[in-house]
Amino acid sequence: MHGVFQKQAWVRVRWLRKSTARGVVTFNCYIYIYIHSRRQGFITWLLFVVSLDLPHSCVINREREREGDMGSTDWKLPDHQKIAKDKIIAVVVLDGWGEFKEDQYNCIHVAETPVMDSLKTHAPNRWRLVKAHGNAVGLPSDDDMGNSEVGHNALGAGRIFAQGAKLVDSALATGKIYGGEGFKYIKESFETGTLHLIGLLSDGGVHSRLDQLQVRASEHGAKRIRVHILTDGRDVLDGSSVGFVETLEKDLEDLCKKGVDAKVASGGGRMYVTMDRYENDWDVVKRGWDAQVLGEAPYKFRSAVEAVKKLRAEPNANDQYLPPFVIVDENDKAVGPIVDGDAVVTFNFRADRMVMMAKALEYENFDKFDRVRFPKIRYAGMLQYDGELKLPSHYLVSPPEIDRTSGEYLVKNGIRTFACSETVKFGHVTFFWNGNRSGCFNPELEEYVEIPSDVGITFNQEPKMKALEISEKAKEAILSRRFDQIRINIPNGDMVGHTGDIAATKVACKVTDEAVKIIIDAIEQVGGIYVITADHGNAEDMVKRNKAGDPLLDKNGNIQILTSHTLQPVPIAIGGPGLAPNIRFRQDLPGAGLANVAATVINLHGFEAPKDYEPSLIEVTDS
């Protein structure tokens, strides 16, 4: 809660849920005073902490009481003067569905997508493009591809918050990272232990960046450093891992010349080692644990460059799925297993694919796989990956504080909400949409449904994924009339697009269109409104291109497949029988992005959006 008392100072009260057991919810209340100093910036004082136990039945009532507290957020949204309330609204996010020129490598164009085509052509004043990358979603520059996490943050928050890479850039540039509690915590291991760095070796800017790996820890006391690399090929070009590893090993050699014992210790491909998400496949994390902690892997090499080159030479090998390997010395002994007394940093700044490894590194009570041993280490994430779970408990850079999301506003104004996707994107329409917050704002008004994703296969093997199951769940929710907003994510364009399989991605786009039709048909039956949009591009461009935009060919004359996200804008379409004929998209927001969608949806629910939200995309004409 925020209460502004004067221009230079304010008080902040934070109620943080600690645990739930036997019908009792424990809250900690942190009361801060913030003072602005022209010379020192913001100075924070923690006044005191109070613990409070409440019966579960009282928790929701307490949330309502907070609305009347001095200094609290005014959650009441004014009624929109020209848009009626009480319409059922379906908000549909097509993951990885961008807009690009129409050629044979644009799977969205080539696939049979009559529904999405008709939205574009039949109502031009209710279809437009919005930005989904770079500054529009809080990333450092417009050369940075968007991703599902920052995209859903922007869609839900209605404002643009500095995101992972930008936060870490700032902390490194100012040196703040080295003075923070997280770095001080791991530094206590530097004198006698090893600093281990685990993360994605890439400059893609989606999960991590190569230049941020060089945290100059040696200048702050680290004497022994081991790097556990995860090769990319998904957010960057497949095959680029060799160059990244060569650069890294050169940097580590330079550190060795300065007296620092620095080496690559292990590695593997991101989709096969360590970086699973949403507890989809714990075997992925176990492979990482075995290599990074136990020093055990099916492949052993004397250098990381040798490892990546030889493993990539195997048939059908690619960076994403390289098997785990360890680096060994002349005695065939692993050079860098994690042991008691060491410090560990997972240097990815993006949360979703580090949460599972963070649990394995931090939780003493852990039953997802046999860890064999659980070393006593000092562990920190680059950021805190889950604010609700407080995971990890130590981190180097504080995450963006995303407050007052559209989901919370709407629930506090009585909007009953249903959210659904399959496992791989379920967290996006819940956790990320809600400002990196787990759980419901009000369980009495919200229902979140997760459909299990396929496991043990790559998504091009089953390109239909769970699109139809998701849309059927949405249809049931719409026709039940129990909810005012039905929010879903259809993952196919992104997840299948990432495989680089053009034929399978066409199937993925086709079934996505079929899923959209199911939802629109249901909206038609209840007189509702639909909002169809996307979080970033992917399936609309499946090949690498030169500066002229022509496909690149390899030495054998074959096209070079693109598996990453893109910099392309994404569509947004509105419609349905509940949408008044005089509502259309504004023409004065050419640079609008995903953050503008939140105010748009709030308006369609019959409310005015908060004044500091990015402007709504719609207007109500006189005729």
Coordinates of C-alpha atoms in Angstrom, one line a residue:
M1 CA 0.0 0.0 0.0
H2 CA 1.2 3.5 -0.8
G3 CA 0.3 6.7 1.0
V4 CA 1.7 9.9 -0.2
F5 CA 2.1 12.3 2.7
Q6 CA 4.3 14.9 1.0
K7 CA 6.4 15.4 -2.1
Q8 CA 9.7 14.2 -0.5
A9 CA 8.6 11.4 1.8
W10 CA 6.0 8.6 2.1
V11 CA 5.2 5.6 4.2
R12 CA 4.9 2.1 2.8
V13 CA 3.1 -0.7 4.6
R14 CA 3.6 -4.3 3.2
W15 CA 1.5 -7.2 4.3
L16 CA 3.4 -10.3 3.2
R17 CA 1.8 -13.8 3.5
K18 CA 4.3 -16.1 5.2
S19 CA 2.5 -19.5 5.6
T20 CA -0.8 -21.3 5.6
A21 CA -1.5 -24.2 7.9
R22 CA -4.5 -25.6 9.7
G23 CA -6.8 -22.8 8.5
V24 CA -4.5 -20.0 9.8
V25 CA -2.7 -17.5 7.6
T26 CA 0.3 -15.8 9.0
F27 CA 1.2 -12.3 7.8
N28 CA 4.2 -10.2 8.4
C29 CA 3.6 -6.4 8.3
Y30 CA 6.7 -4.4 7.3
I31 CA 6.4 -0.6 7.8
Y32 CA 8.9 1.5 5.9
I33 CA 9.4 5.2 5.6
Y34 CA 10.9 6.5 2.3
I35 CA 12.7 9.8 2.2
H36 CA 14.0 11.4 -0.9
S37 CA 17.4 13.1 -0.7
R38 CA 18.7 15.1 -3.6
R39 CA 22.2 13.9 -2.9
Q40 CA 21.6 10.3 -1.9
G41 CA 18.4 9.4 -3.8
F42 CA 15.9 7.3 -1.9
I43 CA 16.7 6.4 1.7
T44 CA 14.6 3.7 3.3
W45 CA 14.1 3.1 7.0
L46 CA 12.5 0.0 8.3
L47 CA 10.5 1.1 11.3
F48 CA 9.2 -2.2 12.7
V49 CA 7.8 -5.6 11.8
V50 CA 4.6 -7.0 13.2
S51 CA 3.4 -10.6 12.8
L52 CA -0.3 -11.4 12.7
D53 CA -2.2 -14.7 12.6
L54 CA -5.6 -14.6 11.1
P55 CA -8.2 -17.4 10.4
H56 CA -8.4 -18.1 6.7
S57 CA -12.0 -16.9 6.6
C58 CA -10.8 -13.4 7.8
V59 CA -8.1 -12.9 5.2
I60 CA -10.4 -11.7 2.4
N61 CA -12.2 -9.5 4.8
R62 CA -8.9 -8.0 5.9
E63 CA -8.0 -7.3 2.3
R64 CA -11.3 -5.4 2.0
E65 CA -10.6 -3.4 5.2
R66 CA -7.3 -2.3 3.8
E67 CA -9.1 -0.3 1.2
G68 CA -10.2 2.1 3.9
D69 CA -6.9 2.4 5.7
M70 CA -5.1 5.7 5.7
G71 CA -2.6 5.8 2.8
S72 CA -4.0 2.8 1.0
T73 CA -4.5 2.5 -2.7
D74 CA -7.9 3.6 -3.8
W75 CA -9.0 0.4 -5.6
K76 CA -12.4 1.8 -6.6
L77 CA -12.5 2.3 -10.4
P78 CA -14.8 5.0 -11.7
D79 CA -17.5 3.9 -14.0
H80 CA -16.9 4.5 -17.7
Q81 CA -19.3 7.2 -18.9
K82 CA -19.9 5.6 -22.3
I83 CA -19.3 1.9 -22.0
A84 CA -21.8 -0.4 -20.2
K85 CA -20.8 -3.0 -17.6
D86 CA -21.7 -6.6 -17.2
K87 CA -20.4 -7.9 -20.5
I88 CA -18.5 -11.2 -20.4
I89 CA -15.0 -10.6 -21.8
A90 CA -12.6 -13.2 -23.2
V91 CA -9.0 -12.1 -23.2
V92 CA -7.0 -14.5 -25.5
V93 CA -3.2 -14.3 -25.7
L94 CA -1.7 -16.1 -28.7
D95 CA 1.8 -16.9 -27.7
G96 CA 4.4 -16.2 -30.3
W97 CA 2.0 -14.8 -32.9
G98 CA 3.5 -11.8 -34.6
E99 CA 2.8 -9.9 -37.8
F100 CA 5.3 -10.0 -40.7
K101 CA 5.5 -10.0 -44.4
E102 CA 3.6 -12.8 -46.2
D103 CA 6.1 -15.4 -47.5
Q104 CA 6.5 -19.1 -47.3
Y105 CA 8.4 -18.9 -44.1
N106 CA 5.7 -17.0 -42.3
C107 CA 3.8 -20.0 -40.8
I108 CA 0.9 -17.8 -39.7
H109 CA 0.4 -16.7 -43.3
V110 CA 0.8 -20.1 -44.8
A111 CA -1.3 -22.0 -42.4
E112 CA -5.1 -22.1 -42.6
T113 CA -6.2 -19.4 -40.2
P114 CA -9.6 -18.1 -41.5
V115 CA -10.7 -16.8 -38.2
M116 CA -7.6 -14.6 -37.5
D117 CA -7.6 -13.6 -41.2
S118 CA -11.2 -12.4 -40.9
L119 CA -10.5 -10.3 -37.8
K120 CA -7.8 -8.5 -39.8
T121 CA -9.7 -7.9 -43.0
H122 CA -13.4 -7.5 -42.0
A123 CA -13.2 -4.9 -39.3
P124 CA -10.1 -2.7 -39.9
N125 CA -11.0 -0.2 -37.1
R126 CA -11.0 -3.1 -34.6
W127 CA -7.7 -4.6 -35.6
R128 CA -4.3 -3.1 -35.1
L129 CA -0.7 -3.8 -34.2
V130 CA 1.1 -3.1 -30.9
K131 CA 4.8 -3.3 -30.0
A132 CA 5.9 -6.3 -28.0
H133 CA 9.6 -5.9 -27.7
G134 CA 12.3 -3.5 -26.4
N135 CA 11.4 -0.4 -24.6
A136 CA 7.7 -1.1 -25.0
V137 CA 8.0 -3.9 -22.5
G138 CA 10.7 -2.5 -20.3
L139 CA 13.8 -4.0 -22.0
P140 CA 17.0 -1.9 -22.4
S141 CA 16.7 -1.2 -26.2
D142 CA 14.6 -1.9 -29.2
D143 CA 17.1 -4.4 -30.3
D144 CA 15.9 -6.7 -27.4
M145 CA 13.3 -9.3 -28.4
G146 CA 10.3 -9.5 -26.2
N147 CA 9.4 -12.7 -24.4
S148 CA 6.4 -14.2 -22.7
E149 CA 7.3 -13.1 -19.2
V150 CA 7.8 -9.4 -19.8
G151 CA 5.0 -9.5 -22.3
H152 CA 2.5 -10.8 -19.8
N153 CA 3.9 -8.4 -17.1
A154 CA 3.1 -5.5 -19.5
L155 CA -0.3 -6.9 -20.5
G156 CA -1.4 -7.3 -16.8
A157 CA 0.3 -4.3 -15.3
G158 CA -0.8 -1.6 -17.7
R159 CA 2.5 0.2 -17.2
I160 CA 6.0 -0.3 -18.4
F161 CA 8.5 -1.5 -15.7
A162 CA 12.2 -1.9 -16.1
Q163 CA 12.8 -5.6 -16.6
G164 CA 15.5 -8.1 -15.9
A165 CA 18.3 -7.1 -18.2
K166 CA 17.8 -3.4 -17.6
L167 CA 17.7 -3.9 -13.8
V168 CA 20.9 -5.9 -13.9
D169 CA 22.6 -3.4 -16.3
S170 CA 21.8 -0.6 -13.8
A171 CA 23.1 -2.5 -10.8
L172 CA 26.3 -3.4 -12.6
A173 CA 26.9 0.1 -14.0
T174 CA 26.5 1.7 -10.6
G175 CA 28.3 -1.0 -8.7
K176 CA 25.2 -1.4 -6.5
I177 CA 25.2 -5.1 -7.1
Y178 CA 28.4 -5.5 -5.1
G179 CA 27.1 -3.5 -2.1
G180 CA 23.9 -5.4 -1.8
E181 CA 23.0 -7.9 0.8
G182 CA 23.0 -10.7 -1.7
F183 CA 26.5 -10.2 -2.8
K184 CA 27.7 -9.7 0.7
Y185 CA 26.1 -13.0 1.6
I186 CA 27.9 -15.1 -1.1
K187 CA 31.1 -13.1 -0.5
E188 CA 31.5 -14.8 2.8
S189 CA 32.5 -18.0 0.9
F190 CA 35.1 -16.4 -1.3
E191 CA 38.1 -16.8 1.1
T192 CA 38.0 -20.6 1.4
G193 CA 35.3 -21.7 -1.2
T194 CA 34.6 -21.6 -4.9
L195 CA 32.1 -19.2 -6.6
H196 CA 29.9 -21.2 -9.0
L197 CA 28.1 -19.4 -11.8
I198 CA 25.2 -21.3 -13.4
G199 CA 23.2 -19.9 -16.3
L200 CA 22.4 -19.5 -20.0
L201 CA 25.5 -18.6 -22.0
S202 CA 24.0 -16.2 -24.5
D203 CA 23.6 -12.6 -25.5
G204 CA 19.9 -13.1 -26.4
G205 CA 18.8 -10.9 -23.5
V206 CA 15.8 -13.1 -22.8
H207 CA 17.1 -15.1 -19.9
S208 CA 20.6 -13.8 -19.5
R209 CA 23.3 -11.9 -21.3
L210 CA 26.9 -12.9 -21.9
D211 CA 28.3 -9.5 -20.8
Q212 CA 26.5 -9.8 -17.5
L213 CA 28.3 -13.0 -16.7
Q214 CA 31.4 -11.0 -16.2
V215 CA 30.3 -9.7 -12.8
R216 CA 33.9 -8.9 -11.9
A217 CA 33.6 -11.1 -8.8
S218 CA 37.3 -11.6 -8.8
E219 CA 37.8 -7.8 -8.1
H220 CA 35.6 -8.3 -5.0
G221 CA 37.4 -11.2 -3.5
A222 CA 36.6 -14.4 -5.5
K223 CA 39.7 -16.4 -5.8
R224 CA 38.3 -19.6 -7.4
I225 CA 35.5 -19.4 -10.0
R226 CA 33.7 -22.2 -11.8
V227 CA 31.2 -21.6 -14.6
H228 CA 28.4 -24.1 -15.4
I229 CA 27.2 -23.1 -18.9
L230 CA 23.9 -23.8 -20.6
T231 CA 23.9 -23.4 -24.3
D232 CA 21.1 -21.5 -26.0
G233 CA 20.2 -21.9 -29.7
R234 CA 16.6 -20.7 -28.9
D235 CA 16.9 -17.0 -28.2
V236 CA 19.9 -16.7 -30.5
L237 CA 21.0 -18.6 -33.6
D238 CA 21.7 -22.3 -33.3
G239 CA 25.4 -22.9 -33.5
S240 CA 26.3 -19.6 -31.8
S241 CA 27.3 -21.6 -28.7
V242 CA 30.8 -22.2 -30.0
G243 CA 31.6 -18.5 -30.3
F244 CA 30.1 -17.8 -26.8
V245 CA 32.2 -20.5 -25.2
E246 CA 35.4 -19.4 -27.0
T247 CA 34.8 -15.8 -25.7
L248 CA 34.1 -17.1 -22.2
E249 CA 37.2 -19.3 -22.1
K250 CA 39.4 -16.4 -23.3
D251 CA 38.0 -14.3 -20.4
L252 CA 38.7 -17.0 -17.9
E253 CA 42.2 -17.4 -19.2
D254 CA 42.7 -13.7 -18.6
L255 CA 41.5 -14.1 -15.0
C256 CA 43.9 -17.0 -14.5
K257 CA 46.8 -14.7 -15.6
K258 CA 45.8 -12.4 -12.8
G259 CA 46.0 -15.2 -10.2
V260 CA 42.3 -16.3 -10.2
D261 CA 41.6 -20.0 -10.6
A262 CA 38.8 -19.7 -13.2
K263 CA 37.4 -22.5 -15.4
V264 CA 34.3 -23.8 -17.1
A265 CA 33.2 -26.8 -15.0
S266 CA 30.2 -28.3 -16.8
G267 CA 27.6 -27.7 -19.5
G268 CA 24.6 -28.8 -21.5
G269 CA 21.8 -27.6 -23.7
R270 CA 19.1 -25.4 -22.1
M271 CA 16.1 -27.5 -23.0
Y272 CA 17.8 -30.7 -21.7
V273 CA 19.8 -29.6 -18.7
T274 CA 18.7 -27.5 -15.7
M275 CA 16.3 -25.0 -17.4
D276 CA 12.9 -26.7 -17.1
R277 CA 9.9 -24.7 -15.9
Y278 CA 6.6 -25.1 -14.1
E279 CA 7.7 -28.5 -12.8
N280 CA 7.1 -30.0 -16.2
D281 CA 10.1 -32.4 -16.2
W282 CA 12.3 -32.7 -13.1
D283 CA 14.7 -35.0 -15.1
V284 CA 15.9 -31.9 -16.8
V285 CA 16.9 -30.3 -13.5
K286 CA 18.4 -33.6 -12.3
R287 CA 20.8 -33.8 -15.3
G288 CA 22.0 -30.3 -14.3
W289 CA 22.3 -31.2 -10.7
D290 CA 24.4 -34.3 -11.5
A291 CA 26.8 -32.4 -13.7
Q292 CA 27.0 -29.1 -11.6
V293 CA 26.8 -30.4 -8.1
L294 CA 28.0 -34.0 -8.3
G295 CA 30.4 -33.6 -11.2
E296 CA 28.9 -36.5 -13.0
A297 CA 27.8 -36.6 -16.7
P298 CA 27.8 -39.1 -19.6
Y299 CA 30.4 -37.0 -21.4
K300 CA 33.7 -35.7 -20.2
F301 CA 36.1 -33.3 -21.9
R302 CA 39.2 -31.3 -21.1
S303 CA 37.7 -28.0 -22.3
A304 CA 34.3 -26.5 -22.9
V305 CA 35.2 -25.6 -26.5
E306 CA 36.1 -29.2 -27.2
A307 CA 32.9 -30.3 -25.5
V308 CA 30.5 -28.1 -27.5
K309 CA 32.2 -28.7 -30.9
K310 CA 32.3 -32.5 -30.5
L311 CA 28.7 -32.8 -29.2
R312 CA 27.4 -30.5 -31.9
A313 CA 29.1 -32.8 -34.5
E314 CA 26.7 -35.6 -33.5
P315 CA 23.8 -36.3 -35.8
N316 CA 20.8 -34.0 -35.3
A317 CA 22.6 -32.1 -32.5
N318 CA 21.7 -28.5 -31.7
D319 CA 22.5 -26.1 -29.0
Q320 CA 19.2 -26.4 -27.2
Y321 CA 19.5 -30.1 -26.5
L322 CA 23.2 -30.7 -26.0
P323 CA 23.6 -33.5 -23.4
P324 CA 25.2 -32.8 -20.1
F325 CA 29.0 -32.8 -19.8
V326 CA 31.7 -32.1 -17.3
I327 CA 35.2 -30.8 -17.7
V328 CA 37.9 -33.0 -16.1
D329 CA 41.6 -32.6 -15.3
E330 CA 44.5 -34.8 -16.4
N331 CA 43.4 -37.4 -13.8
D332 CA 39.9 -37.6 -15.2
K333 CA 38.5 -35.8 -12.2
A334 CA 35.8 -33.2 -12.5
V335 CA 37.3 -29.7 -12.1
G336 CA 34.3 -28.0 -10.4
P337 CA 31.6 -29.9 -8.5
I338 CA 29.7 -27.8 -5.9
V339 CA 30.7 -28.8 -2.4
D340 CA 30.2 -27.6 1.2
G341 CA 31.4 -24.0 1.8
D342 CA 31.0 -22.9 -1.8
A343 CA 28.9 -20.0 -3.1
V344 CA 26.5 -20.4 -6.0
V345 CA 24.9 -17.8 -8.3
T346 CA 22.3 -18.6 -10.9
F347 CA 22.9 -15.7 -13.2
N348 CA 19.7 -15.8 -15.3
F349 CA 17.6 -12.7 -14.7
R350 CA 14.4 -14.3 -16.0
A351 CA 12.5 -16.3 -13.4
D352 CA 10.6 -19.1 -15.0
R353 CA 13.4 -21.4 -16.0
M354 CA 15.5 -21.0 -12.8
V355 CA 12.8 -21.6 -10.2
M356 CA 13.1 -25.4 -10.2
M357 CA 16.9 -25.3 -9.9
A358 CA 16.5 -22.7 -7.2
K359 CA 14.3 -25.1 -5.2
A360 CA 16.9 -27.9 -5.6
L361 CA 19.7 -25.6 -4.4
E362 CA 17.8 -24.0 -1.5
Y363 CA 15.2 -26.4 -0.1
E364 CA 16.4 -28.7 2.6
N365 CA 13.2 -30.8 2.4
F366 CA 13.2 -31.7 -1.3
D367 CA 11.7 -34.8 -2.9
K368 CA 11.6 -34.2 -6.6
F369 CA 14.6 -36.4 -7.3
D370 CA 17.5 -38.0 -5.3
R371 CA 20.1 -35.2 -4.9
V372 CA 22.6 -37.8 -3.5
R373 CA 24.1 -35.0 -1.4
F374 CA 22.9 -31.5 -0.4
P375 CA 26.0 -29.3 0.0
K376 CA 25.9 -26.5 2.5
I377 CA 26.4 -23.5 0.3
R378 CA 25.6 -19.8 0.1
Y379 CA 23.2 -19.5 -2.8
A380 CA 21.8 -16.4 -4.5
G381 CA 19.9 -15.8 -7.7
M382 CA 20.7 -12.8 -10.0
L383 CA 17.1 -11.8 -9.0
Q384 CA 14.5 -13.2 -6.8
Y385 CA 12.6 -15.6 -9.0
D386 CA 9.4 -15.9 -7.1
G387 CA 8.3 -13.1 -4.8
E388 CA 5.5 -15.1 -3.1
L389 CA 7.8 -18.1 -2.3
K390 CA 10.6 -15.7 -1.5
L391 CA 12.8 -17.9 -3.7
P392 CA 15.7 -17.7 -3.6
S393 CA 15.9 -16.0 -0.2
H394 CA 19.1 -14.2 -1.3
Y395 CA 19.5 -12.4 -4.6
L396 CA 21.9 -9.9 -6.2
V397 CA 19.4 -7.5 -7.8
S398 CA 15.9 -6.6 -6.6
P399 CA 13.1 -7.4 -9.1
P400 CA 10.7 -4.8 -10.4
E401 CA 8.0 -4.1 -7.9
I402 CA 4.9 -4.4 -10.0
D403 CA 1.9 -3.2 -8.0
R404 CA -1.7 -2.4 -8.8
T405 CA -2.1 -4.8 -11.7
S406 CA -5.2 -4.7 -13.8
G407 CA -6.2 -8.2 -12.4
E408 CA -6.1 -6.9 -8.9
Y409 CA -8.0 -3.8 -9.7
L410 CA -10.7 -5.7 -11.5
V411 CA -11.1 -8.3 -8.8
K412 CA -11.4 -5.6 -6.2
N413 CA -14.2 -4.1 -8.3
G414 CA -16.1 -7.3 -8.3
I415 CA -14.9 -8.8 -11.7
R416 CA -15.1 -12.6 -11.5
T417 CA -12.1 -14.0 -13.3
F418 CA -11.2 -17.3 -14.9
A419 CA -7.6 -18.0 -16.1
C420 CA -6.4 -21.0 -17.9
S421 CA -3.6 -22.4 -20.0
E422 CA -1.5 -25.5 -20.2
T423 CA 1.5 -26.0 -17.9
V424 CA 4.1 -24.4 -20.1
K425 CA 2.2 -21.1 -20.2
F426 CA -0.1 -21.3 -17.1
G427 CA 2.2 -19.1 -15.1
H428 CA 2.0 -16.4 -17.7
V429 CA -1.8 -15.8 -17.4
T430 CA -1.5 -16.0 -13.6
F431 CA 1.9 -15.3 -12.0
F432 CA 3.3 -12.9 -14.6
W433 CA 0.0 -11.3 -15.5
N434 CA -0.5 -10.5 -11.8
G435 CA 2.9 -8.8 -11.4
N436 CA 5.1 -11.7 -10.5
R437 CA 2.7 -12.8 -7.7
S438 CA 1.6 -16.4 -7.0
G439 CA -2.0 -17.3 -6.3
C440 CA -5.3 -15.5 -6.5
F441 CA -6.1 -12.0 -5.2
N442 CA -9.5 -13.3 -4.0
P443 CA -10.2 -17.0 -4.2
E444 CA -13.9 -16.3 -3.9
L445 CA -13.9 -14.4 -7.3
E446 CA -11.1 -16.2 -9.2
E447 CA -10.5 -19.6 -10.6
Y448 CA -7.2 -20.7 -12.2
V449 CA -7.1 -23.9 -14.2
E450 CA -3.9 -25.6 -15.4
I451 CA -4.0 -28.2 -18.1
P452 CA -0.9 -30.5 -17.9
S453 CA 1.4 -30.2 -20.9
D454 CA 2.9 -33.1 -22.7
V455 CA 6.2 -34.3 -21.2
G456 CA 9.1 -36.3 -22.6
I457 CA 8.6 -35.1 -26.2
T458 CA 9.5 -32.0 -28.2
F459 CA 6.5 -29.9 -29.1
N460 CA 6.8 -30.4 -32.8
Q461 CA 5.9 -34.1 -32.2
E462 CA 2.5 -33.0 -30.9
P463 CA 2.0 -29.5 -32.4
K464 CA -1.6 -29.3 -31.4
M465 CA -0.5 -29.4 -27.8
K466 CA -3.5 -28.6 -25.6
A467 CA -5.0 -25.7 -27.6
L468 CA -8.4 -27.3 -28.0
E469 CA -8.5 -28.4 -24.4
I470 CA -7.8 -24.9 -23.3
S471 CA -10.4 -23.4 -25.6
E472 CA -13.0 -25.9 -24.4
K473 CA -12.3 -25.0 -20.7
A474 CA -12.7 -21.3 -21.7
K475 CA -15.9 -22.1 -23.5
E476 CA -17.3 -23.9 -20.4
A477 CA -16.4 -20.9 -18.3
I478 CA -18.0 -18.4 -20.7
L479 CA -21.2 -20.4 -21.1
S480 CA -21.5 -20.9 -17.4
R481 CA -21.8 -17.2 -16.9
R482 CA -20.0 -17.5 -13.6
F483 CA -17.2 -15.2 -14.8
D484 CA -16.9 -11.7 -16.1
Q485 CA -13.4 -12.2 -17.6
I486 CA -12.0 -15.4 -19.1
R487 CA -8.3 -15.1 -19.7
I488 CA -6.3 -17.7 -21.5
N489 CA -3.0 -18.3 -23.3
I490 CA -2.7 -20.6 -26.3
P491 CA 1.0 -21.5 -26.5
N492 CA 1.4 -23.3 -29.8
G493 CA 2.9 -20.6 -32.0
D494 CA 5.7 -20.0 -29.6
M495 CA 6.4 -23.5 -28.2
V496 CA 6.3 -25.3 -31.6
G497 CA 8.0 -22.3 -33.3
H498 CA 10.9 -22.7 -31.0
T499 CA 11.6 -26.2 -32.4
G500 CA 12.3 -24.7 -35.9
D501 CA 10.0 -27.3 -37.5
I502 CA 8.1 -25.3 -40.2
A503 CA 5.6 -28.0 -41.0
A504 CA 4.7 -28.6 -37.4
T505 CA 4.5 -24.8 -36.8
K506 CA 1.9 -24.6 -39.6
V507 CA -0.2 -27.2 -37.8
A508 CA 0.3 -25.2 -34.5
C509 CA -1.0 -22.1 -36.1
K510 CA -4.0 -23.9 -37.7
V511 CA -5.1 -25.4 -34.4
T512 CA -4.6 -22.0 -32.7
D513 CA -7.1 -20.5 -35.1
E514 CA -9.5 -23.4 -34.4
A515 CA -9.2 -22.7 -30.7
V516 CA -9.9 -19.0 -31.2
K517 CA -13.1 -19.9 -33.1
I518 CA -14.4 -22.0 -30.2
I519 CA -13.9 -19.0 -27.9
I520 CA -15.5 -16.5 -30.3
D521 CA -18.4 -18.7 -30.9
A522 CA -19.0 -19.0 -27.1
I523 CA -18.8 -15.2 -26.7
E524 CA -21.4 -14.9 -29.5
Q525 CA -23.8 -17.0 -27.5
V526 CA -23.5 -14.9 -24.3
G527 CA -23.5 -11.5 -26.0
G528 CA -19.9 -10.9 -24.8
I529 CA -16.7 -9.2 -26.1
Y530 CA -13.4 -10.8 -27.2
V531 CA -10.0 -9.3 -27.1
I532 CA -7.5 -11.3 -29.1
T533 CA -3.8 -10.4 -28.9
A534 CA -0.3 -11.9 -28.5
D535 CA 2.8 -11.4 -26.2
H536 CA 5.6 -11.5 -28.8
G537 CA 6.5 -12.7 -32.2
N538 CA 7.8 -16.1 -33.3
A539 CA 5.8 -18.2 -35.7
E540 CA 5.6 -15.4 -38.3
D541 CA 9.2 -15.7 -39.3
M542 CA 11.0 -19.1 -39.2
V543 CA 14.2 -18.3 -41.1
K544 CA 17.4 -16.3 -40.6
R545 CA 17.6 -13.3 -42.9
N546 CA 20.2 -11.0 -44.3
K547 CA 19.9 -7.2 -44.0
A548 CA 17.8 -7.1 -47.1
G549 CA 15.3 -9.5 -45.5
D550 CA 16.2 -12.5 -47.8
P551 CA 16.5 -15.9 -46.2
L552 CA 20.1 -17.0 -45.4
L553 CA 21.4 -20.3 -46.7
D554 CA 24.0 -22.6 -45.2
K555 CA 27.0 -24.0 -47.1
N556 CA 24.8 -26.7 -48.6
G557 CA 22.2 -24.3 -49.9
N558 CA 19.6 -25.1 -47.3
I559 CA 17.7 -22.3 -45.5
Q560 CA 18.9 -21.5 -42.0
I561 CA 16.1 -22.0 -39.5
L562 CA 15.2 -19.3 -37.0
T563 CA 14.1 -20.7 -33.6
S564 CA 14.0 -17.5 -31.5
H565 CA 11.4 -14.8 -30.9
T566 CA 11.3 -11.8 -33.2
L567 CA 11.2 -8.1 -33.1
Q568 CA 7.9 -7.9 -34.9
P569 CA 4.7 -6.2 -33.6
V570 CA 1.7 -8.3 -32.6
P571 CA -2.0 -7.9 -33.5
I572 CA -4.8 -7.0 -31.2
A573 CA -8.4 -7.5 -32.3
I574 CA -11.7 -6.6 -30.5
G575 CA -15.2 -7.7 -31.3
G576 CA -18.3 -9.6 -30.3
P577 CA -22.0 -8.8 -30.0
G578 CA -21.4 -7.0 -26.6
L579 CA -19.1 -4.5 -28.2
A580 CA -21.1 -1.3 -29.1
P581 CA -20.8 -0.4 -32.8
N582 CA -19.3 3.0 -31.9
I583 CA -16.3 1.6 -30.2
R584 CA -13.1 1.4 -32.2
F585 CA -9.4 1.7 -32.0
R586 CA -7.9 5.2 -31.6
Q587 CA -5.7 6.5 -34.4
D588 CA -3.5 8.7 -32.3
L589 CA -1.4 6.0 -30.6
P590 CA 0.9 4.7 -33.3
G591 CA 3.6 3.7 -30.8
A592 CA 1.3 1.8 -28.5
G593 CA 2.5 -1.5 -26.9
L594 CA 1.3 -4.3 -24.8
A595 CA 1.0 -2.2 -21.7
N596 CA -1.9 -0.3 -23.4
V597 CA -4.0 -3.4 -23.5
A598 CA -4.7 -3.3 -19.7
A599 CA -6.5 0.0 -19.8
T600 CA -8.4 -1.2 -22.9
V601 CA -9.7 -4.3 -21.1
I602 CA -10.6 -2.3 -18.0
N603 CA -12.6 0.1 -20.3
L604 CA -14.4 -2.8 -21.9
H605 CA -15.5 -4.0 -18.4
G606 CA -17.2 -0.6 -18.0
F607 CA -14.6 1.2 -15.9
E608 CA -12.1 4.0 -16.3
A609 CA -8.5 2.8 -16.0
P610 CA -6.1 4.3 -13.4
K611 CA -4.7 7.6 -14.5
D612 CA -1.1 6.4 -14.5
Y613 CA -1.8 3.4 -16.8
E614 CA -0.7 3.5 -20.4
P615 CA -3.6 5.0 -22.5
S616 CA -6.5 2.8 -23.6
L617 CA -6.4 1.8 -27.3
I618 CA -10.1 2.4 -27.8
E619 CA -12.4 5.3 -28.2
V620 CA -16.2 5.8 -28.3
T621 CA -17.4 7.8 -31.2
D622 CA -20.5 9.9 -31.4
S623 CA -22.1 7.8 -34.1

